[in-house]
PDB file of C-alpha atoms in Angstrom:
ATOM      1  CA  MET A   1     178.157-169.936 180.093  1.00 57.00           C
ATOM      2  CA  TYR A   2     174.837-169.637 181.917  1.00 54.00           C
ATOM      3  CA  ARG A   3     173.963-166.159 180.712  1.00 57.00           C
ATOM      4  CA  GLU A   4     170.214-166.092 180.053  1.00 59.00           C
ATOM      5  CA  GLY A   5     170.349-169.760 180.999  1.00 60.00           C
ATOM      6  CA  ALA A   6     171.192-168.788 184.579  1.00 67.00           C
ATOM      7  CA  SER A   7     167.476-168.445 185.258  1.00 71.00           C
ATOM      8  CA  TYR A   8     167.052-172.139 184.342  1.00 77.00           C
ATOM      9  CA  TYR A   9     169.986-173.412 186.396  1.00 81.00           C
ATOM     10  CA  ASP A  10     168.006-174.355 189.496  1.00 80.00           C
ATOM     11  CA  PHE A  11     165.538-176.249 187.312  1.00 76.00           C
ATOM     12  CA  LEU A  12     168.456-178.177 185.785  1.00 78.00           C
ATOM     13  CA  MET A  13     169.891-178.823 189.256  1.00 84.00           C
ATOM     14  CA  ASN A  14     166.645-179.689 191.021  1.00 81.00           C
ATOM     15  CA  GLU A  15     167.954-183.145 191.968  1.00 82.00           C
ATOM     16  CA  ALA A  16     171.566-182.155 192.639  1.00 87.00           C
ATOM     17  CA  PRO A  17     172.905-183.687 195.882  1.00 91.00           C
ATOM     18  CA  TYR A  18     173.575-180.455 197.762  1.00 93.00           C
ATOM     19  CA  GLU A  19     172.909-182.082 201.126  1.00 93.00           C
ATOM     20  CA  ARG A  20     175.313-184.913 200.263  1.00 91.00           C
ATOM     21  CA  TRP A  21     178.000-182.405 199.298  1.00 92.00           C
ATOM     22  CA  LYS A  22     177.447-180.591 202.577  1.00 94.00           C
ATOM     23  CA  MET A  23     177.693-183.890 204.472  1.00 92.00           C
ATOM     24  CA  TRP A  24     180.978-184.640 202.702  1.00 89.00           C
ATOM     25  CA  VAL A  25     182.383-181.241 203.691  1.00 91.00           C
ATOM     26  CA  ASP A  26     181.166-181.718 207.279  1.00 93.00           C
ATOM     27  CA  GLU A  27     182.837-185.141 207.422  1.00 90.00           C
ATOM     28  CA  ARG A  28     186.124-183.747 206.118  1.00 88.00           C
ATOM     29  CA  LEU A  29     186.039-180.931 208.677  1.00 90.00           C
ATOM     30  CA  HIS A  30     185.410-183.430 211.470  1.00 90.00           C
ATOM     31  CA  MET A  31     188.142-185.803 210.293  1.00 86.00           C
ATOM     32  CA  THR A  32     190.692-182.977 210.192  1.00 85.00           C
ATOM     33  CA  ASN A  33     189.657-181.593 213.599  1.00 86.00           C
ATOM     34  CA  LYS A  34     188.335-178.353 212.152  1.00 87.00           C
ATOM     35  CA  THR A  35     185.664-177.310 214.637  1.00 87.00           C
ATOM     36  CA  GLY A  36     183.402-174.294 214.753  1.00 91.00           C
ATOM     37  CA  PRO A  37     182.752-171.793 211.961  1.00 93.00           C
ATOM     38  CA  GLN A  38     185.222-171.910 209.079  1.00 96.00           C
ATOM     39  CA  SER A  39     186.042-169.430 206.338  1.00 97.00           C
ATOM     40  CA  ILE A  40     184.977-171.204 203.139  1.00 97.00           C
ATOM     41  CA  LEU A  41     185.519-170.125 199.540  1.00 98.00           C
ATOM     42  CA  ASP A  42     183.014-171.783 197.200  1.00 98.00           C
ATOM     43  CA  VAL A  43     184.439-171.642 193.667  1.00 98.00           C
ATOM     44  CA  GLY A  44     181.857-172.146 190.932  1.00 97.00           C
ATOM     45  CA  CYS A  45     179.151-171.222 193.425  1.00 96.00           C
ATOM     46  CA  GLY A  46     176.446-170.930 190.766  1.00 94.00           C
ATOM     47  CA  THR A  47     173.158-169.651 192.141  1.00 94.00           C
ATOM     48  CA  GLY A  48     174.305-169.964 195.744  1.00 96.00           C
ATOM     49  CA  THR A  49     172.395-173.026 196.954  1.00 96.00           C
ATOM     50  CA  PHE A  50     175.423-174.654 198.598  1.00 97.00           C
ATOM     51  CA  MET A  51     176.553-171.321 200.031  1.00 98.00           C
ATOM     52  CA  SER A  52     173.161-170.887 201.688  1.00 97.00           C
ATOM     53  CA  LEU A  53     173.467-174.305 203.332  1.00 97.00           C
ATOM     54  CA  ILE A  54     176.895-173.695 204.832  1.00 97.00           C
ATOM     55  CA  MET A  55     176.108-170.111 205.844  1.00 97.00           C
ATOM     56  CA  ARG A  56     173.070-171.323 207.773  1.00 96.00           C
ATOM     57  CA  ASP A  57     175.509-173.553 209.673  1.00 95.00           C
ATOM     58  CA  GLY A  58     177.459-170.481 210.721  1.00 96.00           C
ATOM     59  CA  HIS A  59     180.359-170.652 208.276  1.00 97.00           C
ATOM     60  CA  ASP A  60     181.783-167.454 206.783  1.00 97.00           C
ATOM     61  CA  ALA A  61     181.378-168.130 203.057  1.00 98.00           C
ATOM     62  CA  THR A  62     182.552-166.319 199.944  1.00 98.00           C
ATOM     63  CA  GLY A  63     181.374-167.303 196.476  1.00 98.00           C
ATOM     64  CA  VAL A  64     183.146-167.023 193.131  1.00 98.00           C
ATOM     65  CA  ASP A  65     181.637-167.718 189.724  1.00 97.00           C
ATOM     66  CA  VAL A  66     182.462-166.740 186.152  1.00 95.00           C
ATOM     67  CA  SER A  67     178.817-165.814 185.412  1.00 93.00           C
ATOM     68  CA  GLU A  68     177.509-162.451 186.595  1.00 94.00           C
ATOM     69  CA  ASP A  69     173.955-163.630 185.922  1.00 92.00           C
ATOM     70  CA  MET A  70     174.406-166.628 188.207  1.00 93.00           C
ATOM     71  CA  LEU A  71     175.836-164.395 190.922  1.00 96.00           C
ATOM     72  CA  ALA A  72     172.860-162.034 190.687  1.00 95.00           C
ATOM     73  CA  ILE A  73     170.539-164.956 191.417  1.00 94.00           C
ATOM     74  CA  ALA A  74     172.869-166.147 194.194  1.00 96.00           C
ATOM     75  CA  ASP A  75     172.807-162.731 195.831  1.00 97.00           C
ATOM     76  CA  SER A  76     169.003-162.669 195.973  1.00 96.00           C
ATOM     77  CA  LYS A  77     168.715-166.299 197.080  1.00 96.00           C
ATOM     78  CA  ILE A  78     171.270-166.051 199.887  1.00 97.00           C
ATOM     79  CA  ARG A  79     169.805-162.808 201.232  1.00 97.00           C
ATOM     80  CA  ARG A  80     166.358-164.420 201.229  1.00 97.00           C
ATOM     81  CA  GLU A  81     167.398-167.739 202.782  1.00 96.00           C
ATOM     82  CA  THR A  82     169.994-166.578 205.328  1.00 97.00           C
ATOM     83  CA  ASN A  83     169.177-162.908 206.021  1.00 96.00           C
ATOM     84  CA  GLN A  84     172.851-162.210 205.331  1.00 97.00           C
ATOM     85  CA  VAL A  85     174.615-160.157 202.677  1.00 96.00           C
ATOM     86  CA  PRO A  86     176.775-162.595 200.680  1.00 97.00           C
ATOM     87  CA  GLN A  87     180.358-161.985 199.625  1.00 98.00           C
ATOM     88  CA  LEU A  88     180.401-162.715 195.890  1.00 98.00           C
ATOM     89  CA  SER A  89     182.979-162.126 193.171  1.00 98.00           C
ATOM     90  CA  CYS A  90     182.841-162.675 189.397  1.00 97.00           C
ATOM     91  CA  GLN A  91     186.142-164.308 188.454  1.00 97.00           C
ATOM     92  CA  ASN A  92     187.693-167.031 186.339  1.00 97.00           C
ATOM     93  CA  MET A  93     189.065-169.650 188.745  1.00 98.00           C
ATOM     94  CA  ALA A  94     192.347-169.864 186.812  1.00 98.00           C
ATOM     95  CA  GLU A  95     192.872-166.164 187.543  1.00 98.00           C
ATOM     96  CA  LEU A  96     191.551-166.198 191.106  1.00 98.00           C
ATOM     97  CA  SER A  97     192.561-163.114 193.063  1.00 98.00           C
ATOM     98  CA  LEU A  98     190.987-162.299 196.420  1.00 98.00           C
ATOM     99  CA  PRO A  99     192.325-160.227 199.331  1.00 97.00           C
ATOM    100  CA  GLN A 100     192.202-163.023 201.915  1.00 96.00           C
ATOM    101  CA  THR A 101     192.924-166.703 202.450  1.00 96.00           C
ATOM    102  CA  TYR A 102     190.498-169.387 203.624  1.00 96.00           C
ATOM    103  CA  ASP A 103     190.267-172.455 205.838  1.00 94.00           C
ATOM    104  CA  VAL A 104     188.473-174.431 203.125  1.00 95.00           C
ATOM    105  CA  ILE A 105     187.994-174.096 199.367  1.00 95.00           C
ATOM    106  CA  THR A 106     185.204-176.083 197.702  1.00 95.00           C
ATOM    107  CA  VAL A 107     184.874-176.620 193.936  1.00 95.00           C
ATOM    108  CA  LEU A 108     181.790-178.808 193.618  1.00 94.00           C
ATOM    109  CA  CYS A 109     179.403-180.057 190.941  1.00 91.00           C
ATOM    110  CA  ASP A 110     182.245-180.773 188.460  1.00 92.00           C
ATOM    111  CA  SER A 111     182.984-177.048 188.167  1.00 95.00           C
ATOM    112  CA  LEU A 112     186.678-177.744 187.566  1.00 95.00           C
ATOM    113  CA  ASN A 113     185.733-179.746 184.463  1.00 96.00           C
ATOM    114  CA  TYR A 114     184.737-176.472 182.793  1.00 96.00           C
ATOM    115  CA  VAL A 115     188.422-175.519 182.695  1.00 97.00           C
ATOM    116  CA  ILE A 116     189.514-177.061 179.401  1.00 97.00           C
ATOM    117  CA  GLU A 117     193.203-176.330 178.886  1.00 97.00           C
ATOM    118  CA  GLU A 118     195.775-178.250 180.929  1.00 97.00           C
ATOM    119  CA  LYS A 119     197.745-175.120 181.786  1.00 98.00           C
ATOM    120  CA  ASP A 120     194.589-173.432 183.079  1.00 98.00           C
ATOM    121  CA  VAL A 121     193.726-176.380 185.330  1.00 98.00           C
ATOM    122  CA  GLN A 122     197.254-176.290 186.725  1.00 98.00           C
ATOM    123  CA  GLN A 123     196.988-172.534 187.219  1.00 98.00           C
ATOM    124  CA  ALA A 124     193.643-172.901 189.005  1.00 98.00           C
ATOM    125  CA  LEU A 125     195.106-175.470 191.416  1.00 96.00           C
ATOM    126  CA  MET A 126     198.011-173.140 192.167  1.00 97.00           C
ATOM    127  CA  LYS A 127     195.567-170.289 192.792  1.00 97.00           C
ATOM    128  CA  PHE A 128     193.601-172.473 195.199  1.00 96.00           C
ATOM    129  CA  TYR A 129     196.802-173.251 197.085  1.00 94.00           C
ATOM    130  CA  GLU A 130     197.677-169.555 197.313  1.00 95.00           C
ATOM    131  CA  HIS A 131     194.237-168.765 198.745  1.00 96.00           C
ATOM    132  CA  LEU A 132     194.332-171.389 201.509  1.00 94.00           C
ATOM    133  CA  ASN A 133     195.402-170.794 205.087  1.00 92.00           C
ATOM    134  CA  HIS A 134     198.170-172.932 206.551  1.00 88.00           C
ATOM    135  CA  ASP A 135     196.793-176.483 206.760  1.00 86.00           C
ATOM    136  CA  GLY A 136     193.781-175.360 204.755  1.00 90.00           C
ATOM    137  CA  MET A 137     191.747-177.895 202.830  1.00 91.00           C
ATOM    138  CA  LEU A 138     190.700-178.076 199.175  1.00 93.00           C
ATOM    139  CA  LEU A 139     187.663-180.212 198.322  1.00 93.00           C
ATOM    140  CA  PHE A 140     186.607-180.757 194.729  1.00 92.00           C
ATOM    141  CA  ASP A 141     184.957-183.316 192.497  1.00 91.00           C
ATOM    142  CA  VAL A 142     185.537-184.070 188.830  1.00 92.00           C
ATOM    143  CA  HIS A 143     184.024-186.464 186.318  1.00 91.00           C
ATOM    144  CA  SER A 144     186.068-189.596 185.784  1.00 89.00           C
ATOM    145  CA  ILE A 145     187.660-190.297 182.410  1.00 90.00           C
ATOM    146  CA  GLN A 146     185.344-193.306 182.090  1.00 89.00           C
ATOM    147  CA  LYS A 147     182.275-191.118 182.443  1.00 91.00           C
ATOM    148  CA  MET A 148     183.602-188.605 179.918  1.00 94.00           C
ATOM    149  CA  THR A 149     184.575-191.208 177.317  1.00 93.00           C
ATOM    150  CA  GLU A 150     181.961-193.937 177.811  1.00 92.00           C
ATOM    151  CA  GLU A 151     178.864-192.482 179.470  1.00 93.00           C
ATOM    152  CA  PHE A 152     178.469-188.910 178.229  1.00 95.00           C
ATOM    153  CA  PRO A 153     178.966-189.454 174.464  1.00 96.00           C
ATOM    154  CA  GLY A 154     175.492-190.168 173.100  1.00 96.00           C
ATOM    155  CA  PHE A 155     173.858-189.253 176.418  1.00 96.00           C
ATOM    156  CA  SER A 156     170.352-187.783 176.093  1.00 96.00           C
ATOM    157  CA  TYR A 157     168.070-186.534 178.854  1.00 93.00           C
ATOM    158  CA  GLY A 158     164.765-184.714 179.094  1.00 92.00           C
ATOM    159  CA  ASP A 159     162.852-183.174 181.981  1.00 87.00           C
ATOM    160  CA  ASN A 160     159.857-180.937 182.414  1.00 85.00           C
ATOM    161  CA  ASP A 161     157.487-179.392 184.905  1.00 80.00           C
ATOM    162  CA  SER A 162     154.343-177.313 184.448  1.00 74.00           C
ATOM    163  CA  ALA A 163     156.207-174.289 183.064  1.00 80.00           C
ATOM    164  CA  GLN A 164     159.656-175.411 181.867  1.00 84.00           C
ATOM    165  CA  SER A 165     161.223-178.208 179.854  1.00 90.00           C
ATOM    166  CA  LEU A 166     164.794-179.303 179.205  1.00 89.00           C
ATOM    167  CA  ILE A 167     166.498-181.363 176.502  1.00 94.00           C
ATOM    168  CA  TRP A 168     170.146-182.279 177.125  1.00 95.00           C
ATOM    169  CA  ASN A 169     172.378-184.064 174.604  1.00 97.00           C
ATOM    170  CA  SER A 170     176.093-184.785 175.006  1.00 98.00           C
ATOM    171  CA  TYR A 171     178.759-185.554 172.408  1.00 97.00           C
ATOM    172  CA  ALA A 172     182.443-186.433 172.479  1.00 97.00           C
ATOM    173  CA  ILE A 173     184.861-183.856 171.078  1.00 97.00           C
ATOM    174  CA  GLU A 174     187.046-185.478 168.451  1.00 94.00           C
ATOM    175  CA  ASP A 175     190.801-185.376 169.009  1.00 93.00           C
ATOM    176  CA  VAL A 176     190.457-184.048 172.582  1.00 96.00           C
ATOM    177  CA  HIS A 177     190.605-186.984 174.984  1.00 95.00           C
ATOM    178  CA  GLY A 178     188.245-186.692 177.930  1.00 95.00           C
ATOM    179  CA  ALA A 179     186.312-183.731 176.486  1.00 98.00           C
ATOM    180  CA  VAL A 180     182.586-183.485 175.760  1.00 98.00           C
ATOM    181  CA  GLU A 181     180.070-180.912 174.632  1.00 97.00           C
ATOM    182  CA  HIS A 182     176.662-180.624 176.278  1.00 96.00           C
ATOM    183  CA  GLU A 183     173.855-179.135 174.194  1.00 96.00           C
ATOM    184  CA  LEU A 184     171.182-177.749 176.522  1.00 92.00           C
ATOM    185  CA  SER A 185     167.820-176.539 175.230  1.00 92.00           C
ATOM    186  CA  PHE A 186     165.412-174.908 177.680  1.00 90.00           C
ATOM    187  CA  PHE A 187     161.756-174.245 176.919  1.00 91.00           C
ATOM    188  CA  GLU A 188     159.656-171.898 179.050  1.00 86.00           C
ATOM    189  CA  GLU A 189     155.939-171.291 178.672  1.00 86.00           C
ATOM    190  CA  THR A 190     155.021-167.638 178.122  1.00 87.00           C
ATOM    191  CA  SER A 191     151.828-165.817 179.079  1.00 87.00           C
ATOM    192  CA  SER A 192     150.520-166.377 175.536  1.00 90.00           C
ATOM    193  CA  GLY A 193     150.767-170.135 175.965  1.00 85.00           C
ATOM    194  CA  LEU A 194     153.647-170.369 173.502  1.00 88.00           C
ATOM    195  CA  TYR A 195     157.113-171.541 174.531  1.00 87.00           C
ATOM    196  CA  LYS A 196     160.332-169.547 174.479  1.00 89.00           C
ATOM    197  CA  ARG A 197     163.438-171.576 173.628  1.00 91.00           C
ATOM    198  CA  TYR A 198     166.943-170.880 174.893  1.00 89.00           C
ATOM    199  CA  ASP A 199     170.030-172.888 173.883  1.00 92.00           C
ATOM    200  CA  GLU A 200     173.431-173.175 175.531  1.00 91.00           C
ATOM    201  CA  LEU A 201     176.537-175.159 174.605  1.00 93.00           C
ATOM    202  CA  HIS A 202     178.784-176.243 177.473  1.00 94.00           C
ATOM    203  CA  THR A 203     182.213-177.834 177.126  1.00 97.00           C
ATOM    204  CA  GLN A 204     183.825-179.976 179.820  1.00 97.00           C
ATOM    205  CA  ARG A 205     187.050-181.918 180.057  1.00 97.00           C
ATOM    206  CA  SER A 206     188.531-184.288 182.599  1.00 95.00           C
ATOM    207  CA  PHE A 207     191.936-185.861 183.117  1.00 94.00           C
ATOM    208  CA  ALA A 208     193.296-189.026 184.677  1.00 91.00           C
ATOM    209  CA  ILE A 209     193.455-189.078 188.461  1.00 88.00           C
ATOM    210  CA  ASP A 210     197.228-189.548 188.349  1.00 90.00           C
ATOM    211  CA  THR A 211     197.419-186.332 186.338  1.00 94.00           C
ATOM    212  CA  TYR A 212     195.372-184.379 188.876  1.00 92.00           C
ATOM    213  CA  VAL A 213     197.486-185.780 191.709  1.00 90.00           C
ATOM    214  CA  SER A 214     200.693-184.758 189.935  1.00 94.00           C
ATOM    215  CA  TRP A 215     199.392-181.230 189.355  1.00 95.00           C
ATOM    216  CA  LEU A 216     198.283-180.952 192.984  1.00 93.00           C
ATOM    217  CA  GLU A 217     201.720-181.996 194.191  1.00 92.00           C
ATOM    218  CA  GLU A 218     203.350-179.488 191.846  1.00 94.00           C
ATOM    219  CA  ALA A 219     201.099-176.778 193.296  1.00 94.00           C
ATOM    220  CA  GLY A 220     202.443-177.597 196.767  1.00 90.00           C
ATOM    221  CA  PHE A 221     199.729-179.728 198.345  1.00 90.00           C
ATOM    222  CA  ALA A 222     200.962-182.330 200.799  1.00 83.00           C
ATOM    223  CA  GLU A 223     198.120-184.785 201.504  1.00 82.00           C
ATOM    224  CA  ILE A 224     195.842-186.235 198.843  1.00 85.00           C
ATOM    225  CA  SER A 225     192.864-188.550 199.265  1.00 84.00           C
ATOM    226  CA  VAL A 226     190.812-189.720 196.301  1.00 83.00           C
ATOM    227  CA  VAL A 227     187.317-191.213 196.559  1.00 78.00           C
ATOM    228  CA  LYS A 228     185.282-192.490 193.613  1.00 73.00           C
ATOM    229  CA  ASP A 229     181.524-192.605 194.166  1.00 59.00           C
ATOM    230  CA  SER A 230     178.801-194.611 192.443  1.00 39.00           C
ATOM    231  CA  HIS A 231     178.091-191.784 190.008  1.00 45.00           C
ATOM    232  CA  MET A 232     181.641-191.997 188.649  1.00 41.00           C
ATOM    233  CA  ASN A 233     182.502-188.611 190.100  1.00 47.00           C
ATOM    234  CA  VAL A 234     185.992-188.500 191.550  1.00 45.00           C
ATOM    235  CA  GLN A 235     186.424-186.475 194.705  1.00 49.00           C
ATOM    236  CA  VAL A 236     189.909-185.260 195.550  1.00 56.00           C
ATOM    237  CA  ILE A 237     190.565-184.111 199.095  1.00 59.00           C
ATOM    238  CA  LYS A 238     193.592-181.949 199.711  1.00 56.00           C
ATOM    239  CA  MET A 239     195.346-180.313 202.591  1.00 57.00           C
ATOM    240  CA  SER A 240     198.142-177.819 202.188  1.00 48.00           C
ATOM    241  CA  GLY A 241     201.279-178.783 203.993  1.00 44.00           C
ATOM    242  CA  SER A 242     202.715-175.314 204.483  1.00 42.00           C
ATOM    243  CA  SER A 243     201.582-171.732 204.535  1.00 40.00           C
ATOM    244  CA  SER A 244     201.339-169.989 201.187  1.00 39.00           C
TER     245      SER A 244
END
């Protein structure tokens, strides 16, 4: 996932609502009386754009991603934009293992939807709980079942700028409810004027909100708030009720 394609990620995400995600996190911190710099673990941090935003606000951020190539870009970007040395770790979120706990864990941009198996989603939620401080907060968004079953199948999108182009097609996975495959084709102009093509296949899966809530409760979380936005993303806000 995002190997050579890591270099195209920011092009793919050029309209991603990073500022809106940051505003959501800021609102949650304010509503839960968390003031001042927080220790934040950003799981699925990608190329570090969100980490840069929160680090510039003074938060102590750590980033985790399964792609070493994405983390290499994140390291350069964060150093350039914040003049700080980022704390980054290449890990699978279902096997998360870090030496400290955090005030806040964020899992944004439907990163949790890349965990396909039910047992792995449950394991990831338990790992998040273990890595939170007492009364810590987990913030994540996932695609709704409606989006996965009605909007993504047959979805097609194209974008381009002066040097790069993208074609994105999505298909339902038969016999796996709530799962889709995204075929991404990137085209980059070379010095010869010809275009280099790079293809990636991404698989995502989502579950019913009641299922996520049940898994969160089983992991030990005590307070759950669910918000559905106009883009059919479902945001689940969690606070741990006891120390891990």
